[in-house]
Amino acid sequence: MPGQHLPPLRKKNEQKEGWIMKVLLLNGSPRKEGCTFTALGEVARTLNEAGIETEIFQAGNPDKENVKAAVQKMKVADALVVGSPVYWASPSGQIIEFMDQFVSMAGNDLLYKPAAAVASARRAGTTATLEVLTKYFSFYQMPIVSSNYWNMVHGNTPDEVQQDEEGMQIMRILGRNMAWLLKCIEAGRKNGVDMPETEEKIKTNFIR
Ligand SMILES: Cc1cc2nc3c(=O)[nH]c(=O)nc-3n(C[C@H](O)[C@H](O)[C@H](O)COP(=O)(O)O)c2cc1C
């Protein structure tokens, strides 16, 4: 609804006992509480409703120390959501610089953890943005979580994003789908379904 704001995210000391899973959400906009944050907030709220802990991390600053702080958080996170505004029909330069460092530093802490990308735009460039962000996940064998449309919201302000009813629904369904997958993985683990065996990486350069 116009002008309606999201309920505040749960603070750490208010978290329910028994929350065993955690999702790290990276906000790749230099605007801390803008449109991308609004979209991620809806995903986080839905995850919280499913009993899963969340943290939205400000990743719009790609300084090495900030990236390192996110890498530490990824060690204990069970899943990852990366959000970005669309800049020139692509992810923000800030999130690309952030992710290039983040994935190579986080490495094995990403393996097999569910992941999703979210794009926020005034109008165009969303699917190209999602495609770029999703490539980080597929390199690290992360199951990619989807919704009932591609994960995008439209707006130039948080209020406009909240008026994008379809976009907000996409975020809620994405959160529920991620919660479901996390619980399935946990149930599988408890019943002896372990992560797959991996192999030493083979790297070729198209030349023998
Ligand atoms: C430098 C810059 C470039 C942008 N390029 C696009 C674009 O190519 N397509 C588009 O639809 N919106 C574009 N926008 C608008 C933003 O994507 C949009 O306002 C977004 O929701 C902002 O998210 P934020 O509040 O999280 O930063 C651009 C904004 C900026 C500042």
mmCIF file of C-alpha atoms and ligand atoms in Angstrom:
data_model
loop_
_atom_site.group_PDB
_atom_site.id
_atom_site.type_symbol
_atom_site.label_atom_id
_atom_site.label_comp_id
_atom_site.label_asym_id
_atom_site.label_seq_id
_atom_site.Cartn_x
_atom_site.Cartn_y
_atom_site.Cartn_z
ATOM 1 C CA MET A 1 0.000 0.000 0.000
ATOM 2 C CA PRO A 2 1.249 3.535 -0.685
ATOM 3 C CA GLY A 3 3.251 4.941 2.210
ATOM 4 C CA GLN A 4 3.060 1.738 4.206
ATOM 5 C CA HIS A 5 6.359 0.696 5.746
ATOM 6 C CA LEU A 6 7.664 -2.754 6.519
ATOM 7 C CA PRO A 7 7.711 -3.851 10.144
ATOM 8 C CA PRO A 8 11.228 -3.488 11.561
ATOM 9 C CA LEU A 9 13.429 -6.534 11.190
ATOM 10 C CA ARG A 10 13.945 -8.620 14.265
ATOM 11 C CA LYS A 11 16.983 -7.538 16.223
ATOM 12 C CA LYS A 12 19.500 -10.168 17.312
ATOM 13 C CA ASN A 13 18.503 -10.182 20.985
ATOM 14 C CA GLU A 14 14.851 -10.582 20.007
ATOM 15 C CA GLN A 15 15.444 -13.734 18.005
ATOM 16 C CA LYS A 16 13.394 -16.748 18.922
ATOM 17 C CA GLU A 17 15.052 -19.641 20.695
ATOM 18 C CA GLY A 18 15.519 -22.587 18.402
ATOM 19 C CA TRP A 19 16.264 -20.683 15.209
ATOM 20 C CA ILE A 20 18.888 -22.915 13.800
ATOM 21 C CA MET A 21 19.318 -21.557 10.284
ATOM 22 C CA LYS A 22 20.489 -18.191 9.117
ATOM 23 C CA VAL A 23 20.337 -16.373 5.783
ATOM 24 C CA LEU A 24 22.770 -13.587 4.871
ATOM 25 C CA LEU A 25 21.269 -10.937 2.568
ATOM 26 C CA LEU A 26 23.712 -8.564 0.835
ATOM 27 C CA ASN A 27 22.387 -5.141 -0.141
ATOM 28 C CA GLY A 28 24.477 -4.055 -3.118
ATOM 29 C CA SER A 29 23.181 -0.494 -3.215
ATOM 30 C CA PRO A 30 25.101 2.473 -1.852
ATOM 31 C CA ARG A 31 21.663 3.615 -0.556
ATOM 32 C CA LYS A 32 21.414 1.810 2.764
ATOM 33 C CA GLU A 33 17.637 1.791 3.125
ATOM 34 C CA GLY A 34 16.469 2.291 -0.434
ATOM 35 C CA CYS A 35 14.609 0.083 -2.885
ATOM 36 C CA THR A 36 16.908 -2.939 -2.776
ATOM 37 C CA PHE A 37 16.766 -2.899 1.023
ATOM 38 C CA THR A 38 12.953 -2.778 0.850
ATOM 39 C CA ALA A 39 12.857 -5.838 -1.401
ATOM 40 C CA LEU A 40 15.365 -7.733 0.749
ATOM 41 C CA GLY A 41 13.376 -6.748 3.831
ATOM 42 C CA GLU A 42 10.316 -8.542 2.466
ATOM 43 C CA VAL A 43 12.370 -11.694 1.765
ATOM 44 C CA ALA A 44 13.852 -11.480 5.286
ATOM 45 C CA ARG A 45 10.463 -10.947 6.919
ATOM 46 C CA THR A 46 9.094 -14.050 5.206
ATOM 47 C CA LEU A 47 12.123 -16.094 6.235
ATOM 48 C CA ASN A 48 11.670 -14.865 9.832
ATOM 49 C CA GLU A 49 8.037 -15.977 9.716
ATOM 50 C CA ALA A 50 9.293 -19.440 8.753
ATOM 51 C CA GLY A 51 11.563 -19.434 11.817
ATOM 52 C CA ILE A 52 14.791 -18.583 10.016
ATOM 53 C CA GLU A 53 17.201 -15.918 11.235
ATOM 54 C CA THR A 54 18.306 -13.213 8.794
ATOM 55 C CA GLU A 55 20.806 -10.402 8.498
ATOM 56 C CA ILE A 56 20.828 -7.681 5.839
ATOM 57 C CA PHE A 57 24.447 -6.642 5.292
ATOM 58 C CA GLN A 58 25.337 -3.329 3.636
ATOM 59 C CA ALA A 59 27.431 -4.457 0.650
ATOM 60 C CA GLY A 60 27.210 -1.204 -1.303
ATOM 61 C CA ASN A 61 30.704 -0.455 -0.048
ATOM 62 C CA PRO A 62 33.249 -2.788 -1.674
ATOM 63 C CA ASP A 63 36.183 -1.873 0.605
ATOM 64 C CA LYS A 64 38.250 -4.916 1.514
ATOM 65 C CA GLU A 65 37.494 -4.668 5.252
ATOM 66 C CA ASN A 66 33.759 -4.584 4.567
ATOM 67 C CA VAL A 67 34.014 -7.595 2.245
ATOM 68 C CA LYS A 68 36.010 -9.463 4.902
ATOM 69 C CA ALA A 69 33.274 -8.768 7.457
ATOM 70 C CA ALA A 70 30.680 -10.325 5.117
ATOM 71 C CA VAL A 71 32.941 -13.321 4.479
ATOM 72 C CA GLN A 72 33.036 -13.957 8.252
ATOM 73 C CA LYS A 73 29.232 -13.873 8.339
ATOM 74 C CA MET A 74 29.016 -16.294 5.406
ATOM 75 C CA LYS A 75 30.923 -18.915 7.422
ATOM 76 C CA VAL A 76 27.905 -19.337 9.714
ATOM 77 C CA ALA A 77 25.154 -18.559 7.177
ATOM 78 C CA ASP A 78 23.176 -21.397 5.571
ATOM 79 C CA ALA A 79 22.052 -19.430 2.506
ATOM 80 C CA LEU A 80 22.748 -16.218 0.614
ATOM 81 C CA VAL A 81 20.606 -13.577 -1.094
ATOM 82 C CA VAL A 82 22.324 -10.876 -3.162
ATOM 83 C CA GLY A 83 20.332 -7.758 -4.033
ATOM 84 C CA SER A 84 21.358 -4.977 -6.379
ATOM 85 C CA PRO A 85 19.869 -1.876 -7.946
ATOM 86 C CA VAL A 86 20.074 -1.827 -11.732
ATOM 87 C CA TYR A 87 22.698 0.647 -12.924
ATOM 88 C CA TRP A 88 23.000 1.033 -16.676
ATOM 89 C CA ALA A 89 21.104 -2.227 -17.255
ATOM 90 C CA SER A 90 23.582 -4.176 -15.071
ATOM 91 C CA PRO A 91 24.260 -4.795 -11.372
ATOM 92 C CA SER A 92 25.738 -1.817 -9.527
ATOM 93 C CA GLY A 93 29.505 -1.437 -9.943
ATOM 94 C CA GLN A 94 29.712 -1.623 -6.164
ATOM 95 C CA ILE A 95 28.156 -5.099 -5.921
ATOM 96 C CA ILE A 96 30.260 -6.456 -8.783
ATOM 97 C CA GLU A 97 33.420 -5.210 -7.067
ATOM 98 C CA PHE A 98 32.115 -6.598 -3.766
ATOM 99 C CA MET A 99 31.147 -10.025 -5.160
ATOM 100 C CA ASP A 100 34.363 -10.506 -7.135
ATOM 101 C CA GLN A 101 36.260 -10.321 -3.836
ATOM 102 C CA PHE A 102 33.580 -11.973 -1.680
ATOM 103 C CA VAL A 103 33.266 -15.232 -3.619
ATOM 104 C CA SER A 104 36.992 -15.792 -3.949
ATOM 105 C CA MET A 105 37.488 -15.126 -0.226
ATOM 106 C CA ALA A 106 34.432 -17.100 0.939
ATOM 107 C CA GLY A 107 35.203 -20.079 -1.370
ATOM 108 C CA ASN A 108 34.183 -23.337 0.295
ATOM 109 C CA ASP A 109 31.862 -21.510 2.698
ATOM 110 C CA LEU A 110 29.539 -21.023 -0.278
ATOM 111 C CA LEU A 111 29.389 -24.636 -1.440
ATOM 112 C CA TYR A 112 25.892 -26.216 -1.566
ATOM 113 C CA LYS A 113 24.255 -23.262 0.240
ATOM 114 C CA PRO A 114 21.010 -22.107 -1.425
ATOM 115 C CA ALA A 115 21.240 -18.690 -3.074
ATOM 116 C CA ALA A 116 19.121 -16.137 -4.897
ATOM 117 C CA ALA A 117 19.634 -12.793 -6.613
ATOM 118 C CA VAL A 118 17.226 -9.836 -6.407
ATOM 119 C CA ALA A 119 17.164 -6.773 -8.695
ATOM 120 C CA SER A 120 15.553 -3.377 -8.150
ATOM 121 C CA ALA A 121 15.041 -0.999 -11.080
ATOM 122 C CA ARG A 122 13.007 1.947 -12.199
ATOM 123 C CA ARG A 123 12.199 0.090 -15.422
ATOM 124 C CA ALA A 124 14.768 -1.932 -17.405
ATOM 125 C CA GLY A 125 17.853 -4.113 -17.094
ATOM 126 C CA THR A 126 16.558 -6.455 -14.393
ATOM 127 C CA THR A 127 17.014 -9.810 -16.133
ATOM 128 C CA ALA A 128 20.552 -8.943 -17.275
ATOM 129 C CA THR A 129 21.341 -7.944 -13.679
ATOM 130 C CA LEU A 130 19.952 -11.217 -12.300
ATOM 131 C CA GLU A 131 21.893 -13.212 -14.853
ATOM 132 C CA VAL A 132 25.204 -11.625 -13.851
ATOM 133 C CA LEU A 133 24.582 -12.135 -10.121
ATOM 134 C CA THR A 134 23.384 -15.731 -10.532
ATOM 135 C CA LYS A 135 26.643 -16.701 -12.233
ATOM 136 C CA TYR A 136 28.489 -16.361 -8.919
ATOM 137 C CA PHE A 137 26.150 -18.973 -7.423
ATOM 138 C CA SER A 138 26.409 -21.531 -10.197
ATOM 139 C CA PHE A 139 30.232 -21.475 -10.037
ATOM 140 C CA TYR A 140 30.066 -22.456 -6.353
ATOM 141 C CA GLN A 141 27.483 -25.256 -6.715
ATOM 142 C CA MET A 142 24.832 -23.268 -4.842
ATOM 143 C CA PRO A 143 21.225 -24.421 -5.436
ATOM 144 C CA ILE A 144 19.469 -21.405 -6.977
ATOM 145 C CA VAL A 145 16.113 -20.539 -5.410
ATOM 146 C CA SER A 146 13.333 -19.113 -7.556
ATOM 147 C CA SER A 147 9.924 -17.471 -7.129
ATOM 148 C CA ASN A 148 6.786 -17.132 -9.288
ATOM 149 C CA TYR A 149 8.546 -14.661 -11.608
ATOM 150 C CA TRP A 150 12.124 -13.386 -11.970
ATOM 151 C CA ASN A 151 13.204 -11.808 -8.686
ATOM 152 C CA MET A 152 12.675 -8.104 -9.329
ATOM 153 C CA VAL A 153 10.938 -5.054 -7.912
ATOM 154 C CA HIS A 154 10.267 -1.727 -9.619
ATOM 155 C CA GLY A 155 10.628 1.738 -8.135
ATOM 156 C CA ASN A 156 12.877 4.675 -7.450
ATOM 157 C CA THR A 157 11.908 4.992 -3.781
ATOM 158 C CA PRO A 158 11.029 2.484 -1.032
ATOM 159 C CA ASP A 159 7.397 3.685 -1.172
ATOM 160 C CA GLU A 160 7.210 2.971 -4.890
ATOM 161 C CA VAL A 161 8.661 -0.499 -4.337
ATOM 162 C CA GLN A 162 6.006 -1.203 -1.721
ATOM 163 C CA GLN A 163 3.355 -0.171 -4.240
ATOM 164 C CA ASP A 164 4.742 -2.819 -6.627
ATOM 165 C CA GLU A 165 2.411 -5.516 -5.344
ATOM 166 C CA GLU A 166 3.647 -8.108 -7.795
ATOM 167 C CA GLY A 167 7.277 -7.405 -6.905
ATOM 168 C CA MET A 168 6.587 -7.685 -3.180
ATOM 169 C CA GLN A 169 4.741 -10.964 -3.734
ATOM 170 C CA ILE A 170 7.729 -12.285 -5.699
ATOM 171 C CA MET A 171 9.919 -11.446 -2.668
ATOM 172 C CA ARG A 172 7.590 -13.219 -0.225
ATOM 173 C CA ILE A 173 7.362 -16.351 -2.354
ATOM 174 C CA LEU A 174 11.140 -16.324 -2.780
ATOM 175 C CA GLY A 175 11.540 -16.184 1.018
ATOM 176 C CA ARG A 176 9.106 -19.068 1.532
ATOM 177 C CA ASN A 177 10.762 -21.171 -1.166
ATOM 178 C CA MET A 178 14.177 -20.578 0.385
ATOM 179 C CA ALA A 179 12.856 -21.518 3.843
ATOM 180 C CA TRP A 180 11.366 -24.715 2.404
ATOM 181 C CA LEU A 181 14.610 -25.693 0.674
ATOM 182 C CA LEU A 182 16.673 -24.993 3.797
ATOM 183 C CA LYS A 183 14.354 -27.174 5.868
ATOM 184 C CA CYS A 184 14.498 -29.953 3.239
ATOM 185 C CA ILE A 185 18.307 -29.875 3.291
ATOM 186 C CA GLU A 186 18.302 -29.984 7.098
ATOM 187 C CA ALA A 187 15.795 -32.863 7.135
ATOM 188 C CA GLY A 188 17.904 -34.714 4.583
ATOM 189 C CA ARG A 189 21.052 -34.221 6.661
ATOM 190 C CA LYS A 190 19.302 -35.602 9.746
ATOM 191 C CA ASN A 191 18.328 -38.673 7.706
ATOM 192 C CA GLY A 192 21.746 -39.427 6.290
ATOM 193 C CA VAL A 193 21.574 -37.491 3.002
ATOM 194 C CA ASP A 194 24.943 -35.791 3.034
ATOM 195 C CA MET A 195 26.367 -33.187 0.690
ATOM 196 C CA PRO A 196 27.604 -34.803 -2.534
ATOM 197 C CA GLU A 197 31.180 -35.943 -2.848
ATOM 198 C CA THR A 198 33.233 -33.470 -4.767
ATOM 199 C CA GLU A 199 36.239 -33.770 -7.064
ATOM 200 C CA GLU A 200 39.479 -31.903 -7.485
ATOM 201 C CA LYS A 201 38.779 -29.061 -9.943
ATOM 202 C CA ILE A 202 40.017 -29.653 -13.491
ATOM 203 C CA LYS A 203 40.975 -26.439 -15.261
ATOM 204 C CA THR A 204 41.699 -26.361 -18.971
ATOM 205 C CA ASN A 205 42.297 -23.407 -21.263
ATOM 206 C CA PHE A 206 40.876 -24.945 -24.429
ATOM 207 C CA ILE A 207 44.473 -25.871 -25.266
ATOM 208 C CA ARG A 208 45.916 -29.148 -24.109
HETATM 209 C C1 LIG B 1 23.661 5.435 -11.778
HETATM 210 C C2 LIG B 1 22.288 4.879 -11.892
HETATM 211 C C3 LIG B 1 21.935 4.130 -13.004
HETATM 212 C C4 LIG B 1 20.660 3.590 -13.137
HETATM 213 N N1 LIG B 1 20.353 2.827 -14.239
HETATM 214 C C5 LIG B 1 19.125 2.272 -14.353
HETATM 215 C C6 LIG B 1 18.806 1.426 -15.471
HETATM 216 O O1 LIG B 1 19.627 1.132 -16.330
HETATM 217 N N2 LIG B 1 17.534 0.923 -15.532
HETATM 218 C C7 LIG B 1 16.581 1.216 -14.597
HETATM 219 O O2 LIG B 1 15.476 0.734 -14.718
HETATM 220 N N3 LIG B 1 16.869 1.983 -13.509
HETATM 221 C C8 LIG B 1 18.113 2.509 -13.367
HETATM 222 N N4 LIG B 1 18.419 3.274 -12.257
HETATM 223 C C9 LIG B 1 17.394 3.415 -11.190
HETATM 224 C C10 LIG B 1 17.616 2.403 -10.045
HETATM 225 O O3 LIG B 1 17.889 1.121 -10.539
HETATM 226 C C11 LIG B 1 16.375 2.309 -9.154
HETATM 227 O O4 LIG B 1 16.032 3.563 -8.675
HETATM 228 C C12 LIG B 1 16.608 1.312 -8.008
HETATM 229 O O5 LIG B 1 15.374 0.871 -7.518
HETATM 230 C C13 LIG B 1 17.410 1.960 -6.885
HETATM 231 O O6 LIG B 1 17.621 1.029 -5.847
HETATM 232 P P1 LIG B 1 18.274 1.479 -4.459
HETATM 233 O O7 LIG B 1 17.347 2.469 -3.833
HETATM 234 O O8 LIG B 1 18.408 0.245 -3.653
HETATM 235 O O9 LIG B 1 19.607 2.083 -4.789
HETATM 236 C C14 LIG B 1 19.688 3.824 -12.122
HETATM 237 C C15 LIG B 1 20.038 4.597 -10.988
HETATM 238 C C16 LIG B 1 21.318 5.105 -10.882
HETATM 239 C C17 LIG B 1 21.675 5.916 -9.641
#
